[in-house]
Amino acid sequence: MVKNKSAQGQLDNSFQSGRVVTSYDVARKAGVSQSAVSRCFKPGASVSKKMREKVMKVATELGYEPNAIARSLITKRSNLVAVIISNLTNLYYPEVLAQLSQRLSDRGIRVLLFALDTESHADQVLAQIWQYQVDGVIAAAKLTNDQLAEFEKRQKPLVFYNRFYSNQAVNAVCCDQAEGAYHLVKGLVAAGHQSFGIIGGPDDSVVGRERTDASAACLSTMGTSDVTIVDGSFSYECGGAGVEMIREKRGSLPDAIICVNDMTAIGAIDALRYGHGKNVPEDVSVVGFDGVGPATWASFDLTTMRQPVGRMTEGAVEMLMERMENPDLPPEKRLFAGVFVDGTSAVFA
Amino acid sequence: MVKNKSAQGQLDNSFQSGRVVTSYDVARKAGVSQSAVSRCFKPGASVSKKMREKVMKVATELGYEPNAIARSLITKRSNLVAVIISNLTNLYYPEVLAQLSQRLSDRGIRVLLFALDTESHADQVLAQIWQYQVDGVIAAAKLTNDQLAEFEKRQKPLVFYNRFYSNQAVNAVCCDQAEGAYHLVKGLVAAGHQSFGIIGGPDDSVVGRERTDASAACLSTMGTSDVTIVDGSFSYECGGAGVEMIREKRGSLPDAIICVNDMTAIGAIDALRYGHGKNVPEDVSVVGFDGVGPATWASFDLTTMRQPVGRMTEGAVEMLMERMENPDLPPEKRLFAGVFVDGTSAVFA
DNA sequence: AAGTAATTTGCATTCGAATGCAAAATTGCA
DNA sequence: TGCAATTTTGCATTCGAATGCAAATTACTT
């Protein structure tokens, strides 16, 4: 009985479930003004020790948490950053997302996630982004020029992740695709490979095209003309399909196959081994790009260029935060060299 | 010159970059009241066709998008759902996240992502969640009883993904771990395997323990006593380590190894093949759980129980949305049977 | 055309926290 | 103790959209 009563006593006003506790509730119960409560939750604000203790005690009792929505409305800072990621099923991106999320969260920023199913469809997503008043955007997806212009007009900081717009003044962190491609190609050629296949990305992928083009250009520079190029889709399946297409186009399999990313390379290796009865790397060398987790698995032990994801995500977050503080900073592109991973899926010199 | 001037003319007021366009700006320029503008953006509101056209025209001109923050403040609906995911590096979760994001977004809900590095640390995350006034939470992470109580008190709808609290009245979608384990074990035993290894999850994982316990229980029921159990961490690495630990503990390798998830199974297969020189499944059968993408790769072709991720994510979203509309719905648990994937990593009957 | 019913519009207020400014309380100093 | 300097507190307003209610407009009826 007594217990019940005291329990009810606690429930008096703002404790009833469902009703959200506001700064006014805390203020009333603590016998102070709402502004005082507000100040107690602002670091460095002018509040006496006594006041802070009194307010914090009541706040804890009532389970008060400042309403970030109301705060954003007046401060014009949502502490939200939108992260646009185009295909999470590519094994490379979960890692990127996890790291971005971690680093932003360490800085007191929350992540509003937009997972696109394709590279396009960004328009509805952008409308959402404007509505939610995010403080900035990190995009691992392609945007049109019109969309870029919107960012400009709204002064929203934007940092691209691995989308390099060479002709636009935008912020970006990228892995140096061309340099990586050159490194791989040179090593393959030096090891004596004479004929090459390249399995590229889909039409609309910038990263894919850069890697493919750079590889082809390097091969051409080095005087290799036996090069067969086919399109892919960054997926495991397209690795096998690519191998088949190359074989058809060329008549037989080449000495080495350069894949636009690790997933494709793994698919190619499996197809070569289990579909065509070839040994990798004895019969055919295979190299990839990215350095995803499965690339290091014993079954594949892929020769690849690993992207320094840690430094890239750190760079992206840092650049974005800087521009959230100071929107007038000039656009900047940070280009990170890939890290060569000397696997055993290719004969390499 | 003329061009310049007209361009400037357009910039007159609210078009200057940085300044955000509000409903008042639209109202003023269209010569109507702010409430009219608001109503034009609310489907089904009482607005004449003429008004709607006039307002929409100006809104488009100015690039107006309603401020979701301000809207949430008054409607008490943020249209935000928090998704808590514990380890994105487990290949299973990116798929889950992508689907949840997709399905929520189809229903006009935005995802606030919280990627935990470990199963714990949820406390700061929860504080953030309260502050952002999310309408609901989907958690693929463990919560303490205190944390559950907080949800109760605040009347926030919560749906667990693959965390089954058998003794708590919470909402959850789960894959039936026990049933899956039984299916796998029965098939292995029927195929004549006599000795078993089990590589489990980490201590604090409910899913891991359920799968391990169910497997062990089933083996025991079927009269098999040669069972060696070791702990793991859901990772590729722990697959290899687990194999080694089992060999040490038991003296030699068993006929079959049951892994708590596919990543572990793949690690085990690679270790058996490339570390111990064994053939899979001829020498040792290996089975997994989850049905992640790499499980189907030719190198592994894993025998596993695939979780019906599509139906599970759909179920989670549906349950959550229902409870956002009607918080008084009683707690519900939906248990989905796994789908047996008849791979070639195990001799199975 | 006049009067009523139905629809559309605007006014004024609300949501919850932050903040400039002035009032109040505290401190320091003589 | 008294008065100025400083700190702390409260008042009132603001952010931007939504909404109940009343006023204004339109449509409909006879």
Coordinates of N, CA and C in Angstrom, one line a residue, chain A residues 150-331:
Chain A
E150 N 22.5 22.8 -56.9 CA 21.6 22.9 -55.7 C 22.4 23.0 -54.4
F151 N 23.4 22.2 -54.3 CA 24.3 22.3 -53.1 C 24.9 23.6 -53.0
E152 N 25.4 24.1 -54.2 CA 26.0 25.4 -54.3 C 25.0 26.5 -53.8
K153 N 23.9 26.5 -54.3 CA 22.9 27.5 -54.0 C 22.5 27.5 -52.5
R154 N 22.4 26.3 -52.0 CA 22.0 26.2 -50.6 C 23.2 26.2 -49.6
Q155 N 24.4 26.3 -50.2 CA 25.6 26.4 -49.4 C 25.7 25.2 -48.4
K156 N 25.3 24.1 -48.9 CA 25.4 22.9 -48.1 C 26.8 22.2 -48.4
P157 N 27.6 22.1 -47.4 CA 28.9 21.4 -47.6 C 28.6 20.0 -48.1
L158 N 29.4 19.6 -49.1 CA 29.3 18.3 -49.7 C 30.7 17.7 -50.0
V159 N 30.9 16.5 -49.6 CA 32.2 15.8 -49.9 C 31.9 14.5 -50.6
F160 N 32.5 14.4 -51.7 CA 32.3 13.1 -52.4 C 33.3 12.1 -51.9
Y161 N 32.8 10.9 -51.9 CA 33.7 9.8 -51.5 C 34.0 8.9 -52.8
N162 N 35.2 9.0 -53.3 CA 35.5 8.2 -54.5 C 34.7 8.5 -55.7
R163 N 34.3 9.7 -55.8 CA 33.7 10.2 -57.1 C 34.5 11.5 -57.4
F164 N 35.3 11.4 -58.4 CA 36.2 12.4 -58.8 C 35.6 13.2 -60.0
Y165 N 35.3 14.4 -59.7 CA 34.8 15.2 -60.8 C 35.9 16.2 -61.3
S166 N 36.7 15.7 -62.2 CA 37.9 16.4 -62.6 C 37.6 17.8 -63.1
N167 N 36.4 18.0 -63.6 CA 36.2 19.4 -64.2 C 35.3 20.2 -63.3
Q168 N 35.1 19.8 -62.1 CA 34.2 20.6 -61.2 C 35.0 20.9 -59.9
A169 N 34.7 22.1 -59.4 CA 35.3 22.5 -58.1 C 34.5 21.9 -57.0
V170 N 34.7 20.7 -56.6 CA 33.9 20.1 -55.5 C 34.9 19.5 -54.5
N171 N 34.4 19.2 -53.4 CA 35.2 18.5 -52.4 C 35.2 17.0 -52.6
A172 N 36.3 16.4 -52.5 CA 36.3 14.9 -52.6 C 37.5 14.3 -52.0
V173 N 37.3 13.1 -51.5 CA 38.4 12.2 -51.1 C 38.3 11.0 -52.1
C174 N 39.5 10.7 -52.7 CA 39.5 9.6 -53.7 C 40.7 8.8 -53.5
C175 N 40.6 7.6 -54.0 CA 41.7 6.8 -54.1 C 42.2 7.0 -55.5
D176 N 43.5 7.1 -55.7 CA 44.1 7.4 -57.0 C 44.0 6.2 -57.9
Q177 N 42.9 6.1 -58.6 CA 42.6 4.9 -59.4 C 43.6 4.7 -60.5
A178 N 44.0 5.8 -61.2 CA 44.9 5.7 -62.3 C 46.3 5.2 -61.8
E179 N 46.8 5.8 -60.7 CA 48.1 5.4 -60.2 C 48.0 3.9 -59.8
G180 N 46.9 3.5 -59.2 CA 46.8 2.1 -58.8 C 46.8 1.2 -60.1
A181 N 46.1 1.6 -61.0 CA 46.0 0.8 -62.3 C 47.4 0.6 -62.9
Y182 N 48.1 1.8 -62.9 CA 49.4 1.7 -63.5 C 50.3 0.7 -62.8
H183 N 50.3 0.8 -61.5 CA 51.1 -0.1 -60.7 C 50.8 -1.5 -61.0
L184 N 49.5 -1.9 -61.0 CA 49.1 -3.3 -61.3 C 49.6 -3.7 -62.7
V185 N 49.3 -2.8 -63.7 CA 49.6 -3.2 -65.1 C 51.1 -3.4 -65.2
K186 N 51.9 -2.4 -64.7 CA 53.3 -2.5 -64.8 C 53.8 -3.8 -64.3
G187 N 53.4 -4.2 -63.1 CA 53.8 -5.4 -62.5 C 53.5 -6.6 -63.3
L188 N 52.3 -6.6 -63.9 CA 51.8 -7.7 -64.7 C 52.7 -7.9 -66.0
V189 N 52.9 -6.7 -66.6 CA 53.7 -6.7 -67.8 C 55.1 -7.2 -67.5
A190 N 55.7 -6.6 -66.5 CA 57.0 -7.0 -66.1 C 57.2 -8.4 -65.8
A191 N 56.1 -9.1 -65.4 CA 56.2 -10.5 -65.1 C 56.0 -11.3 -66.3
G192 N 55.8 -10.6 -67.4 CA 55.8 -11.4 -68.7 C 54.5 -11.7 -69.3
H193 N 53.4 -11.2 -68.7 CA 52.1 -11.4 -69.3 C 52.0 -10.6 -70.6
Q194 N 51.5 -11.3 -71.6 CA 51.4 -10.6 -73.0 C 50.0 -10.3 -73.4
S195 N 49.0 -11.1 -73.0 CA 47.7 -10.8 -73.4 C 46.8 -10.5 -72.1
F196 N 45.9 -9.6 -72.3 CA 45.1 -9.1 -71.2 C 43.6 -9.0 -71.4
G197 N 42.9 -9.3 -70.3 CA 41.5 -9.0 -70.3 C 41.2 -8.0 -69.3
I198 N 40.2 -7.1 -69.5 CA 39.8 -6.2 -68.5 C 38.3 -6.3 -68.3
I199 N 37.9 -6.6 -67.1 CA 36.5 -6.6 -66.8 C 36.1 -5.3 -66.1
G200 N 35.4 -4.4 -66.7 CA 35.2 -3.0 -66.2 C 33.9 -3.0 -65.4
G201 N 33.5 -1.7 -65.1 CA 32.3 -1.5 -64.3 C 31.1 -1.2 -65.3
P202 N 30.0 -0.8 -64.7 CA 28.8 -0.4 -65.5 C 29.1 0.9 -66.2
D203 N 28.4 1.2 -67.2 CA 28.5 2.4 -68.0 C 28.6 3.7 -67.1
D204 N 27.7 3.7 -66.2 CA 27.5 5.0 -65.5 C 28.5 5.2 -64.3
S205 N 29.5 4.3 -64.1 CA 30.3 4.4 -63.0 C 31.6 5.1 -63.3
V206 N 31.9 6.2 -62.6 CA 33.1 7.0 -62.9 C 34.3 6.2 -62.4
V207 N 34.2 5.6 -61.2 CA 35.4 4.9 -60.7 C 35.7 3.7 -61.6
G208 N 34.7 3.0 -62.1 CA 34.9 1.9 -63.0 C 35.6 2.4 -64.3
R209 N 35.1 3.5 -64.8 CA 35.7 3.9 -66.1 C 37.2 4.4 -65.9
E210 N 37.4 5.1 -64.8 CA 38.8 5.5 -64.5 C 39.8 4.3 -64.4
R211 N 39.4 3.3 -63.7 CA 40.3 2.2 -63.5 C 40.5 1.5 -64.9
T212 N 39.4 1.3 -65.6 CA 39.5 0.6 -66.9 C 40.3 1.4 -67.8
D213 N 40.0 2.7 -68.0 CA 40.7 3.5 -68.9 C 42.2 3.6 -68.6
A214 N 42.5 3.8 -67.3 CA 43.9 3.9 -66.9 C 44.6 2.6 -67.2
S215 N 44.0 1.5 -66.9 CA 44.6 0.2 -67.2 C 44.9 0.1 -68.7
A216 N 43.9 0.4 -69.5 CA 44.0 0.3 -70.9 C 45.1 1.2 -71.5
A217 N 45.1 2.4 -70.9 CA 46.1 3.4 -71.4 C 47.5 2.9 -71.0
C218 N 47.7 2.4 -69.9 CA 49.0 2.0 -69.4 C 49.5 0.8 -70.3
L219 N 48.6 -0.1 -70.6 CA 48.9 -1.2 -71.4 C 49.4 -0.7 -72.8
S220 N 48.6 0.2 -73.3 CA 48.9 0.7 -74.6 C 50.3 1.4 -74.6
T221 N 50.5 2.2 -73.6 CA 51.8 2.9 -73.4 C 53.0 1.9 -73.4
M222 N 52.7 0.7 -72.8 CA 53.8 -0.2 -72.7 C 53.9 -1.2 -73.9
G223 N 53.1 -0.8 -74.9 CA 53.2 -1.5 -76.2 C 52.5 -2.8 -76.2
T224 N 51.5 -3.0 -75.3 CA 50.7 -4.3 -75.4 C 49.4 -4.0 -76.1
S225 N 49.2 -4.8 -77.1 CA 48.0 -4.5 -77.9 C 46.9 -5.6 -77.8
D226 N 47.3 -6.7 -77.2 CA 46.4 -7.8 -77.0 C 45.5 -7.6 -75.8
V227 N 44.5 -6.7 -75.9 CA 43.7 -6.3 -74.7 C 42.2 -6.4 -75.1
T228 N 41.5 -7.2 -74.3 CA 40.1 -7.4 -74.5 C 39.3 -6.8 -73.3
I229 N 38.5 -5.8 -73.6 CA 37.7 -5.2 -72.6 C 36.3 -5.5 -72.6
V230 N 35.7 -5.8 -71.5 CA 34.3 -6.0 -71.4 C 33.7 -5.3 -70.2
D231 N 32.4 -5.1 -70.2 CA 31.7 -4.4 -69.1 C 31.3 -5.3 -68.0
G232 N 31.1 -4.8 -66.8 CA 30.7 -5.6 -65.7 C 29.8 -4.8 -64.8
S233 N 29.7 -5.2 -63.6 CA 28.7 -4.5 -62.7 C 29.2 -4.5 -61.2
F234 N 30.5 -4.7 -61.0 CA 31.1 -4.7 -59.7 C 30.7 -5.9 -58.8
S235 N 30.1 -6.9 -59.5 CA 29.5 -8.0 -58.7 C 30.3 -9.2 -58.9
Y236 N 30.1 -10.2 -58.0 CA 30.7 -11.5 -58.1 C 30.3 -12.2 -59.5
E237 N 29.0 -12.1 -59.7 CA 28.5 -12.7 -60.9 C 29.1 -12.2 -62.2
C238 N 29.3 -10.9 -62.2 CA 29.9 -10.4 -63.5 C 31.3 -10.8 -63.7
G239 N 32.0 -11.3 -62.6 CA 33.3 -11.8 -62.8 C 33.3 -13.0 -63.7
G240 N 32.4 -13.9 -63.4 CA 32.3 -15.1 -64.2 C 31.9 -14.8 -65.6
A241 N 30.9 -13.9 -65.7 CA 30.3 -13.6 -67.0 C 31.4 -12.9 -67.8
G242 N 32.2 -12.0 -67.1 CA 33.2 -11.3 -67.8 C 34.3 -12.2 -68.4
V243 N 34.7 -13.2 -67.6 CA 35.6 -14.2 -68.1 C 35.1 -14.9 -69.4
E244 N 33.9 -15.3 -69.4 CA 33.2 -15.9 -70.5 C 33.2 -15.0 -71.7
M245 N 32.8 -13.8 -71.5 CA 32.8 -12.8 -72.6 C 34.1 -12.5 -73.2
I246 N 35.1 -12.5 -72.3 CA 36.5 -12.3 -72.8 C 36.9 -13.5 -73.7
R247 N 36.6 -14.6 -73.2 CA 37.0 -15.8 -74.0 C 36.3 -15.9 -75.3
E248 N 35.1 -15.5 -75.3 CA 34.3 -15.5 -76.6 C 34.9 -14.4 -77.6
K249 N 35.1 -13.3 -77.0 CA 35.6 -12.2 -77.9 C 37.0 -12.4 -78.4
R250 N 37.8 -13.0 -77.6 CA 39.2 -13.2 -78.0 C 39.5 -14.5 -78.6
G251 N 38.6 -15.5 -78.3 CA 38.8 -16.8 -78.9 C 39.4 -17.7 -77.8
S252 N 40.3 -17.2 -77.0 CA 40.8 -18.0 -75.8 C 41.1 -17.0 -74.7
L253 N 41.4 -17.6 -73.6 CA 41.6 -16.8 -72.4 C 43.0 -16.1 -72.5
P254 N 43.1 -14.9 -72.0 CA 44.4 -14.1 -71.9 C 45.3 -14.6 -70.8
D255 N 46.5 -14.0 -70.7 CA 47.4 -14.4 -69.6 C 46.9 -13.8 -68.3
A256 N 46.4 -12.6 -68.4 CA 46.0 -11.9 -67.2 C 44.7 -11.2 -67.3
I257 N 43.9 -11.2 -66.2 CA 42.7 -10.4 -66.3 C 42.7 -9.4 -65.1
I258 N 42.4 -8.2 -65.6 CA 42.4 -7.1 -64.6 C 40.9 -6.8 -64.3
C259 N 40.5 -6.9 -63.1 CA 39.1 -6.6 -62.7 C 39.0 -5.3 -62.0
V260 N 37.8 -4.7 -62.3 CA 37.6 -3.4 -61.8 C 37.4 -3.3 -60.3
N261 N 37.1 -4.4 -59.7 CA 37.1 -4.4 -58.2 C 37.3 -5.8 -57.7
D262 N 37.4 -6.0 -56.4 CA 37.7 -7.3 -55.9 C 36.6 -8.3 -56.1
M263 N 35.4 -7.8 -55.9 CA 34.2 -8.7 -56.1 C 34.3 -9.4 -57.4
T264 N 34.5 -8.6 -58.4 CA 34.6 -9.1 -59.8 C 35.8 -10.0 -59.9
A265 N 36.9 -9.7 -59.3 CA 38.1 -10.5 -59.4 C 37.8 -11.9 -58.8
I266 N 37.1 -11.9 -57.7 CA 36.8 -13.1 -57.0 C 35.9 -14.0 -57.8
G267 N 34.9 -13.3 -58.4 CA 34.0 -14.1 -59.4 C 34.8 -14.6 -60.5
A268 N 35.8 -13.9 -61.0 CA 36.6 -14.3 -62.2 C 37.4 -15.5 -61.7
I269 N 38.0 -15.4 -60.6 CA 38.9 -16.5 -60.1 C 38.0 -17.8 -60.0
D270 N 36.9 -17.7 -59.3 CA 36.0 -18.9 -59.2 C 35.6 -19.5 -60.5
A271 N 35.3 -18.6 -61.5 CA 34.9 -19.1 -62.8 C 36.0 -19.8 -63.5
L272 N 37.2 -19.2 -63.4 CA 38.4 -19.8 -64.0 C 38.7 -21.1 -63.4
R273 N 38.6 -21.2 -62.1 CA 39.0 -22.5 -61.5 C 37.9 -23.5 -61.6
Y274 N 36.7 -23.1 -61.3 CA 35.6 -24.1 -61.3 C 34.8 -24.2 -62.6
G275 N 34.9 -23.2 -63.4 CA 34.2 -23.2 -64.7 C 35.1 -23.7 -65.8
H276 N 36.3 -23.1 -65.9 CA 37.2 -23.4 -67.0 C 38.3 -24.3 -66.6
G277 N 38.4 -24.8 -65.4 CA 39.4 -25.7 -65.0 C 40.8 -25.1 -65.1
K278 N 40.9 -23.9 -64.9 CA 42.3 -23.2 -65.0 C 42.8 -23.0 -63.6
N279 N 44.1 -22.9 -63.5 CA 44.8 -22.6 -62.3 C 45.1 -21.1 -62.2
V280 N 44.8 -20.5 -61.1 CA 45.2 -19.1 -60.8 C 46.2 -19.1 -59.8
P281 N 47.4 -18.5 -60.0 CA 47.7 -17.7 -61.1 C 48.5 -18.4 -62.2
E282 N 48.7 -19.7 -62.1 CA 49.6 -20.4 -63.1 C 49.1 -20.2 -64.5
D283 N 47.9 -20.4 -64.8 CA 47.3 -20.3 -66.1 C 46.9 -18.9 -66.5
V284 N 46.2 -18.3 -65.5 CA 45.7 -16.9 -65.7 C 46.0 -16.1 -64.4
S285 N 46.5 -15.0 -64.5 CA 46.7 -14.1 -63.4 C 45.4 -13.2 -63.3
V286 N 45.0 -12.9 -62.0 CA 43.9 -12.1 -61.8 C 44.2 -11.0 -60.8
V287 N 43.9 -9.8 -61.1 CA 44.1 -8.7 -60.1 C 42.8 -8.0 -59.9
G288 N 42.7 -7.4 -58.7 CA 41.4 -6.6 -58.4 C 41.8 -5.2 -57.9
F289 N 40.8 -4.6 -57.4 CA 40.9 -3.2 -56.8 C 40.0 -3.2 -55.5
D290 N 40.5 -2.5 -54.5 CA 39.7 -2.2 -53.3 C 40.4 -2.7 -52.0
G291 N 40.7 -4.0 -52.0 CA 41.2 -4.6 -50.8 C 40.1 -4.8 -49.8
V292 N 39.0 -5.4 -50.2 CA 37.9 -5.8 -49.3 C 38.3 -7.0 -48.4
G293 N 37.6 -7.2 -47.4 CA 37.9 -8.3 -46.5 C 38.1 -9.7 -47.2
P294 N 37.1 -10.1 -48.0 CA 37.2 -11.4 -48.6 C 38.5 -11.6 -49.6
A295 N 39.0 -10.5 -50.0 CA 40.2 -10.5 -50.9 C 41.4 -11.2 -50.1
T296 N 41.4 -11.1 -48.8 CA 42.5 -11.7 -48.1 C 42.3 -13.1 -47.7
W297 N 41.1 -13.6 -48.0 CA 40.8 -15.0 -47.6 C 41.7 -15.9 -48.4
A298 N 42.0 -17.0 -47.7 CA 43.0 -18.0 -48.3 C 42.6 -18.5 -49.7
S299 N 41.3 -18.6 -49.9 CA 40.9 -19.1 -51.2 C 41.3 -18.2 -52.3
F300 N 41.4 -17.0 -52.0 CA 41.7 -16.0 -53.1 C 43.0 -15.4 -53.0
D301 N 43.3 -14.9 -51.8 CA 44.6 -14.2 -51.6 C 44.9 -13.3 -52.7
L302 N 44.1 -12.3 -52.9 CA 44.0 -11.5 -54.1 C 45.2 -10.5 -54.2
T303 N 45.7 -10.4 -55.4 CA 46.7 -9.3 -55.7 C 45.8 -8.1 -56.1
T304 N 45.9 -7.1 -55.3 CA 45.0 -6.0 -55.5 C 45.6 -4.7 -55.0
M305 N 44.9 -3.6 -55.3 CA 45.2 -2.3 -54.7 C 44.2 -2.0 -53.6
R306 N 44.7 -2.0 -52.4 CA 43.8 -1.7 -51.3 C 43.6 -0.2 -51.1
Q307 N 42.4 0.2 -50.9 CA 42.1 1.6 -50.7 C 42.4 1.9 -49.2
P308 N 43.0 3.0 -48.8 CA 43.2 3.3 -47.4 C 41.9 3.8 -46.8
V309 N 41.0 2.9 -46.6 CA 39.7 3.4 -46.1 C 39.7 4.2 -44.9
G310 N 40.6 3.8 -43.9 CA 40.6 4.6 -42.7 C 41.0 6.1 -43.0
R311 N 42.0 6.3 -43.7 CA 42.5 7.6 -44.0 C 41.5 8.4 -44.9
M312 N 40.9 7.6 -45.8 CA 39.9 8.3 -46.6 C 38.6 8.7 -45.9
T313 N 38.1 7.9 -45.0 CA 36.9 8.3 -44.3 C 37.3 9.4 -43.3
E314 N 38.4 9.3 -42.7 CA 38.9 10.4 -41.8 C 39.0 11.7 -42.6
G315 N 39.6 11.6 -43.7 CA 39.7 12.8 -44.6 C 38.3 13.4 -44.9
A316 N 37.4 12.5 -45.3 CA 36.1 13.0 -45.7 C 35.4 13.7 -44.6
V317 N 35.5 13.1 -43.4 CA 34.8 13.6 -42.2 C 35.4 15.0 -41.9
E318 N 36.7 15.0 -41.9 CA 37.5 16.2 -41.5 C 37.1 17.3 -42.5
M319 N 37.2 17.0 -43.8 CA 36.9 18.1 -44.7 C 35.4 18.6 -44.6
L320 N 34.6 17.7 -44.3 CA 33.2 18.1 -44.1 C 33.0 19.0 -42.9
M321 N 33.6 18.5 -41.8 CA 33.4 19.3 -40.6 C 34.0 20.7 -40.7
E322 N 35.1 20.8 -41.3 CA 35.8 22.1 -41.6 C 34.8 23.0 -42.3
R323 N 34.1 22.4 -43.3 CA 33.3 23.3 -44.1 C 31.9 23.5 -43.5
M324 N 31.6 22.7 -42.5 CA 30.4 23.0 -41.7 C 30.7 24.3 -40.8
E325 N 31.9 24.4 -40.3 CA 32.3 25.5 -39.5 C 32.4 26.8 -40.4
N326 N 33.1 26.5 -41.5 CA 33.4 27.6 -42.4 C 33.1 27.3 -43.8
P327 N 31.9 27.7 -44.3 CA 31.4 27.3 -45.6 C 32.2 27.9 -46.7
D328 N 33.0 28.9 -46.4 CA 33.7 29.6 -47.5 C 35.0 29.0 -47.9
L329 N 35.4 27.9 -47.2 CA 36.7 27.3 -47.6 C 36.6 26.8 -49.0
P330 N 37.7 27.0 -49.7 CA 37.6 26.6 -51.2 C 37.6 25.1 -51.3
P331 N 37.0 24.6 -52.4 CA 36.9 23.2 -52.6 C 38.3 22.5 -52.6

